[in-house]
Short mmCIF file of C-alpha atoms in Angstrom, two decimals:
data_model
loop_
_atom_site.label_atom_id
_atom_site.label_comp_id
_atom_site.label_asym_id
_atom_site.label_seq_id
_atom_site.Cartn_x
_atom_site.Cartn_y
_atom_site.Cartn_z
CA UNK O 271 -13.64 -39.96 -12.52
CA UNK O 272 -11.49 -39.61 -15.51
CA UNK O 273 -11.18 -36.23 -17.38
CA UNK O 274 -9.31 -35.50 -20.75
CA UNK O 275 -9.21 -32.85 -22.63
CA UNK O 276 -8.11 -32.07 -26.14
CA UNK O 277 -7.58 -29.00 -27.70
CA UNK O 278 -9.42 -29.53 -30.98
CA UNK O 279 -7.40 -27.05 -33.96
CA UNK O 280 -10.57 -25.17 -36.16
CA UNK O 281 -10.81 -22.45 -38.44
CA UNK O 282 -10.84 -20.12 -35.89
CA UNK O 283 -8.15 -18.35 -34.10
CA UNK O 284 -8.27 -20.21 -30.71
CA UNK O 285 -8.40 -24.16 -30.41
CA UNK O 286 -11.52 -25.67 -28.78
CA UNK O 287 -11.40 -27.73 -25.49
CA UNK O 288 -13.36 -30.85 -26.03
CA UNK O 289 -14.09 -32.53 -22.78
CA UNK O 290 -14.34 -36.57 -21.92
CA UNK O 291 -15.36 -37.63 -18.74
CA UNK O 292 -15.85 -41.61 -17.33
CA UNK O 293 -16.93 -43.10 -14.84
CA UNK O 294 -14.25 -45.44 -14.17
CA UNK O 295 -16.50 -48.31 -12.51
CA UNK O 296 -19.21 -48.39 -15.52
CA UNK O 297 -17.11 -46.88 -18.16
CA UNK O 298 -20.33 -44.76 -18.86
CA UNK O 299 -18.45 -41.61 -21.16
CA UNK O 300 -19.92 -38.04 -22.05
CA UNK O 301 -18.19 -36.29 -24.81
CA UNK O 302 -18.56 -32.40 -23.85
CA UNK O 303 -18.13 -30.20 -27.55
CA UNK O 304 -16.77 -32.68 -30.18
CA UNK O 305 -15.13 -29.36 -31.99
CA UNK O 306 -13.75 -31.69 -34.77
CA UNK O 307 -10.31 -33.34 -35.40
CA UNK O 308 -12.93 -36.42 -35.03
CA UNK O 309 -9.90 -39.27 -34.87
CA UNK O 310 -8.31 -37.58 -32.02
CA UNK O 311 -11.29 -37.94 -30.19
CA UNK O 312 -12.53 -41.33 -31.74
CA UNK O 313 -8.84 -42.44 -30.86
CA UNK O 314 -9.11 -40.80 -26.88
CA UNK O 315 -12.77 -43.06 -26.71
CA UNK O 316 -10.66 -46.31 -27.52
CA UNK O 317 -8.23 -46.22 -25.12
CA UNK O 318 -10.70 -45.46 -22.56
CA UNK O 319 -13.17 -48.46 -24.32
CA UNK O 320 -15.68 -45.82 -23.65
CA UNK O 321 -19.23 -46.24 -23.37
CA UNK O 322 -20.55 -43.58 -24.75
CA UNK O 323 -23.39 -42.04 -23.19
CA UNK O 324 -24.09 -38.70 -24.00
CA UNK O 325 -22.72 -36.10 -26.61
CA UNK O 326 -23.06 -32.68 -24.76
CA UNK O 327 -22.80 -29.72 -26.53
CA UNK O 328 -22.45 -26.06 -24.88
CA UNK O 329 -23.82 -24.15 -27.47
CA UNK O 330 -24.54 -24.82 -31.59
CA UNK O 331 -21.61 -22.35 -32.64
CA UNK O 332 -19.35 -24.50 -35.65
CA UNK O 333 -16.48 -24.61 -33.69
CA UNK O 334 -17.72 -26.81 -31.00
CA UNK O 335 -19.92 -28.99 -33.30
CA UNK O 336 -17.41 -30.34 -36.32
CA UNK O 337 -17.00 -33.54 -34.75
CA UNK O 338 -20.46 -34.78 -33.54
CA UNK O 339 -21.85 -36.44 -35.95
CA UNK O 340 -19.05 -38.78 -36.78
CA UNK O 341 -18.80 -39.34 -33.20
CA UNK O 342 -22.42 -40.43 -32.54
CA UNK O 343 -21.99 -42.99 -36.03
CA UNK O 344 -18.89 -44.08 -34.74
CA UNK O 345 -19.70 -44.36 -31.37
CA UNK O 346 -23.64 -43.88 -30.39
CA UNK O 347 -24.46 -41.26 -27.61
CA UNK O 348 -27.31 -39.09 -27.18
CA UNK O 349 -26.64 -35.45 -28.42
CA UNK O 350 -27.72 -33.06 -25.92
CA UNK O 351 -28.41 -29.38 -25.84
CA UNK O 352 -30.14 -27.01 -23.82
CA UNK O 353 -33.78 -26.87 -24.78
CA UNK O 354 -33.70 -23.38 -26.73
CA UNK O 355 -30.23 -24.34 -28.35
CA UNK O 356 -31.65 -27.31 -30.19
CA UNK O 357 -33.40 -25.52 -33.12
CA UNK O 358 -29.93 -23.62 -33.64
CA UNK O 359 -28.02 -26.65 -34.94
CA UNK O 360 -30.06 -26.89 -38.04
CA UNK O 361 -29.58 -23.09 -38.84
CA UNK O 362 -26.25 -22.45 -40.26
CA UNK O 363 -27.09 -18.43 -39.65
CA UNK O 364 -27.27 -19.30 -35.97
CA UNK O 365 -24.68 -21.98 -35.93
CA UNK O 366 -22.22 -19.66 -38.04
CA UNK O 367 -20.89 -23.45 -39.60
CA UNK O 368 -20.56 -21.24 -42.84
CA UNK O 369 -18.61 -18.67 -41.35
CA UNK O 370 -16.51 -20.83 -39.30
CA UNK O 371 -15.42 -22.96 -42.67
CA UNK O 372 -17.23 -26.26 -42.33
CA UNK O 373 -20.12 -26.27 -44.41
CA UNK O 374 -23.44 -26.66 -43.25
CA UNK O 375 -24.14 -29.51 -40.91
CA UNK O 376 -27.72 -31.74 -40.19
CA UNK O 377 -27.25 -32.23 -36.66
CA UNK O 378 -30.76 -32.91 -34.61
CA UNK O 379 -30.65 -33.70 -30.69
CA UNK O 380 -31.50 -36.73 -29.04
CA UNK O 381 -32.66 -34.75 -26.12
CA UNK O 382 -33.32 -31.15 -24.72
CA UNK O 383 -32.49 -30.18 -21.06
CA UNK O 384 -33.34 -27.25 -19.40
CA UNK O 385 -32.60 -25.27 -16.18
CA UNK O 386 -31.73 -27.56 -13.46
CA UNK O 387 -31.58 -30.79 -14.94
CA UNK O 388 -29.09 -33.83 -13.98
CA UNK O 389 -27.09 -36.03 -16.46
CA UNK O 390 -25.73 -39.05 -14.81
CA UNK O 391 -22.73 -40.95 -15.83
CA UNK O 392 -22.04 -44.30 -13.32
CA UNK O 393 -21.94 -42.62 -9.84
CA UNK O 394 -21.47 -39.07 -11.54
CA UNK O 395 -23.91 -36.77 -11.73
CA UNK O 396 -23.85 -33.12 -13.70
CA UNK O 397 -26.54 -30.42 -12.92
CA UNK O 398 -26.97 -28.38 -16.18
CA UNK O 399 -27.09 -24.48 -15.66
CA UNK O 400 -29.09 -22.75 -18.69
CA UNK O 401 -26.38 -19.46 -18.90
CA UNK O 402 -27.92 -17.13 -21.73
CA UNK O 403 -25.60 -14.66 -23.22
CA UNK O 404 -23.18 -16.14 -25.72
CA UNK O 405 -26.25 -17.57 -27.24
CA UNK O 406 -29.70 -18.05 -26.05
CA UNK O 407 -29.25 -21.53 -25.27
CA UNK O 408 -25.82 -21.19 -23.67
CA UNK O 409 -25.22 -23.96 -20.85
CA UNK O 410 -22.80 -25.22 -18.50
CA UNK O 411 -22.56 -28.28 -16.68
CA UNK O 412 -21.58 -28.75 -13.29
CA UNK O 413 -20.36 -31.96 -10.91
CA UNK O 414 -20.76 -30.48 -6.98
CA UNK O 415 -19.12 -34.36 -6.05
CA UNK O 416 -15.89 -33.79 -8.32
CA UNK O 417 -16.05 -29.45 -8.15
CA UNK O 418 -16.15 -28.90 -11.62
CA UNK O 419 -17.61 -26.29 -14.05
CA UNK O 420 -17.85 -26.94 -17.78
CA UNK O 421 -18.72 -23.83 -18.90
CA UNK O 422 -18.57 -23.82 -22.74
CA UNK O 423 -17.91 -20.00 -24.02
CA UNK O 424 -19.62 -18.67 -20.79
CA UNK O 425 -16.97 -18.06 -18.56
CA UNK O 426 -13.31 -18.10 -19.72
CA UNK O 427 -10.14 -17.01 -17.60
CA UNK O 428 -10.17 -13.81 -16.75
CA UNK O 429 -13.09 -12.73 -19.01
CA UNK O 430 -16.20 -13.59 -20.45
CA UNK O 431 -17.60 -15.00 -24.07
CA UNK O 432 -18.23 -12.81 -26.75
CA UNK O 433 -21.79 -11.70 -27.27
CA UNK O 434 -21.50 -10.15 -31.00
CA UNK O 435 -23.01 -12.79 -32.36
CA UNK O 436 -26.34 -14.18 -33.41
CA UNK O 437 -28.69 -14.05 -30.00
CA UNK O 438 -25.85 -13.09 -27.89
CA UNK O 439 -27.01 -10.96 -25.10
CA UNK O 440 -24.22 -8.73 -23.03
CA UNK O 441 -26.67 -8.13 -20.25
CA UNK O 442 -27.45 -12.05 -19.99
CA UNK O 443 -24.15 -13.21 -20.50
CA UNK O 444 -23.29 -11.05 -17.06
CA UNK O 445 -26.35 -12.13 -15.42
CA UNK O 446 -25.38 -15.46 -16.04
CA UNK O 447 -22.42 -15.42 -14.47
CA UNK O 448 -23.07 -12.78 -11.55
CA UNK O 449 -26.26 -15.18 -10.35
CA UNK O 450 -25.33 -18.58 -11.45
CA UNK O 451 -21.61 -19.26 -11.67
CA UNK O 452 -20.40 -16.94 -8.98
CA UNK O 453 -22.46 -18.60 -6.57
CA UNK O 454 -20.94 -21.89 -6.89
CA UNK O 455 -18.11 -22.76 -3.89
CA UNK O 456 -14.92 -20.86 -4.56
CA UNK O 457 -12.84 -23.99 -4.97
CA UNK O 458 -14.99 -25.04 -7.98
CA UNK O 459 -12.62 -25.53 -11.12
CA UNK O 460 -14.18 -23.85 -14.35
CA UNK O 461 -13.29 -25.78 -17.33
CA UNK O 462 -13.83 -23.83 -20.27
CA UNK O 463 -14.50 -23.83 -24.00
CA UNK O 464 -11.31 -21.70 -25.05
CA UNK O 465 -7.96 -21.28 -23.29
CA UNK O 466 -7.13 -22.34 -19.88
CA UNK O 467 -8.80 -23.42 -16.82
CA UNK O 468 -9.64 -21.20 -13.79
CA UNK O 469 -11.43 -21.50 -10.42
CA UNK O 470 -14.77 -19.60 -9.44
CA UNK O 471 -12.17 -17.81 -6.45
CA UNK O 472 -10.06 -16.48 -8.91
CA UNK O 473 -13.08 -14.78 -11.27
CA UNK O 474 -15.31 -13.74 -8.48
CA UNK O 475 -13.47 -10.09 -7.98
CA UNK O 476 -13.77 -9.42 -11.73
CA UNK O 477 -17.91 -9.60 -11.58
CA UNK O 478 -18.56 -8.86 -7.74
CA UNK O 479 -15.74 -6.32 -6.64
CA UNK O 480 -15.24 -4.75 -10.60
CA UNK O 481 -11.93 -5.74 -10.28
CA UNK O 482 -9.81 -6.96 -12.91
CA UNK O 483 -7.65 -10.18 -12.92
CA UNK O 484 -3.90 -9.59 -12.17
CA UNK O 485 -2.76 -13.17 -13.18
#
């Protein structure tokens, strides 16, 4: 597998990671969160002669959407979102694409996944795990094969995502975590939406022992 990230500069305080993953036999590529700074990634998909397979998005929030739709024209892809995410990215109060600085944006999905559901790239395959909280829709993919967590602005190093905003849930976004993403092996790597990677070993004491992170 092949993973690069790139931290994608927006309005907002923090960068974005955006995600690309390849299978290196089939050159099948999924773009996770195309924040924007679209040559960046446009230029990342050439070197790689990507085929582009699917455009994942985490969650509709502007900051992780700016790039996809001169992605998909550039390079095809299905644009993929969580079933009750999908309405979101045509609602700019939802989206916040107003708020965030980069106009409103007529995005529709290609196709809606729910709970449980596997996205295969080449030999690759990612479970998605519906993770209400920062939104509604919130989801994170995860490879058991590779031990990987893409977890969007679910999970982030030491903490959790924000749930002030439009159908954020503080009560989901902990159940989320507590009975999805704490359950996955320790070793698992959590890549997330904001900031720097972490492991599931290193954020279990914060959610099952109330215990905060030292490092």
């Amino acid at each position: 597998m092949i993973l690069k990230e790139l931290k994608i500069n927006t309005l907002i305080k923090d960068s974005t990671n955006c995600y690309i993953i390849q299978d290196e036999t089939t050159r099948e590529t999924m773009v996770i969160d195309p924040a924007g700074n679209v040559d960046k990634i446009l230029e990342m998909l050439e070197i790689l002669q990507a085929n582009l397979k699917y455009i994942y998005l985490t969650h509709c929030h502007g900051d992780h959407i700016g790039g996809v739709k001169e992605v998909k024209e550039k390079y095809g892809g299905q644009i993929i979102t969580e079933r009750k995410e999908a309405d979101s990215l045509l609602d700019p109060n939802t989206s916040l694409t107003s708020y965030i600085g980069i106009g409103d944006l007529t995005i529709e999905t290609d196709a809606r996944v729910d709970d449980g559901d596997l996205l295969h790239l080449g030999n690759l395959e990612f479970q998605v795990i519906h993770t209400p909280g920062h939104t509604s829709g919130s989801s994170c993919l995860y490879c058991e094969k590779e031990k990987l967590l893409f977890a969007g602005d679910t999970l982030f190093r030491g903490t959790w995502g924000r749930t002030d905003v439009p159908t954020g849930n503080f009560d989901d976004i902990i159940n989320s975590i507590t009975k999805k993403l704490m359950i996955l092996p320790d070793e698992t790597i959590v890549y997330p939406g904001h900031g720097k990677s972490t492991m599931i070993r290193e954020e279990k004491p914060i959610y099952l022992e109330l215990k905060p992170r030292l490092l």
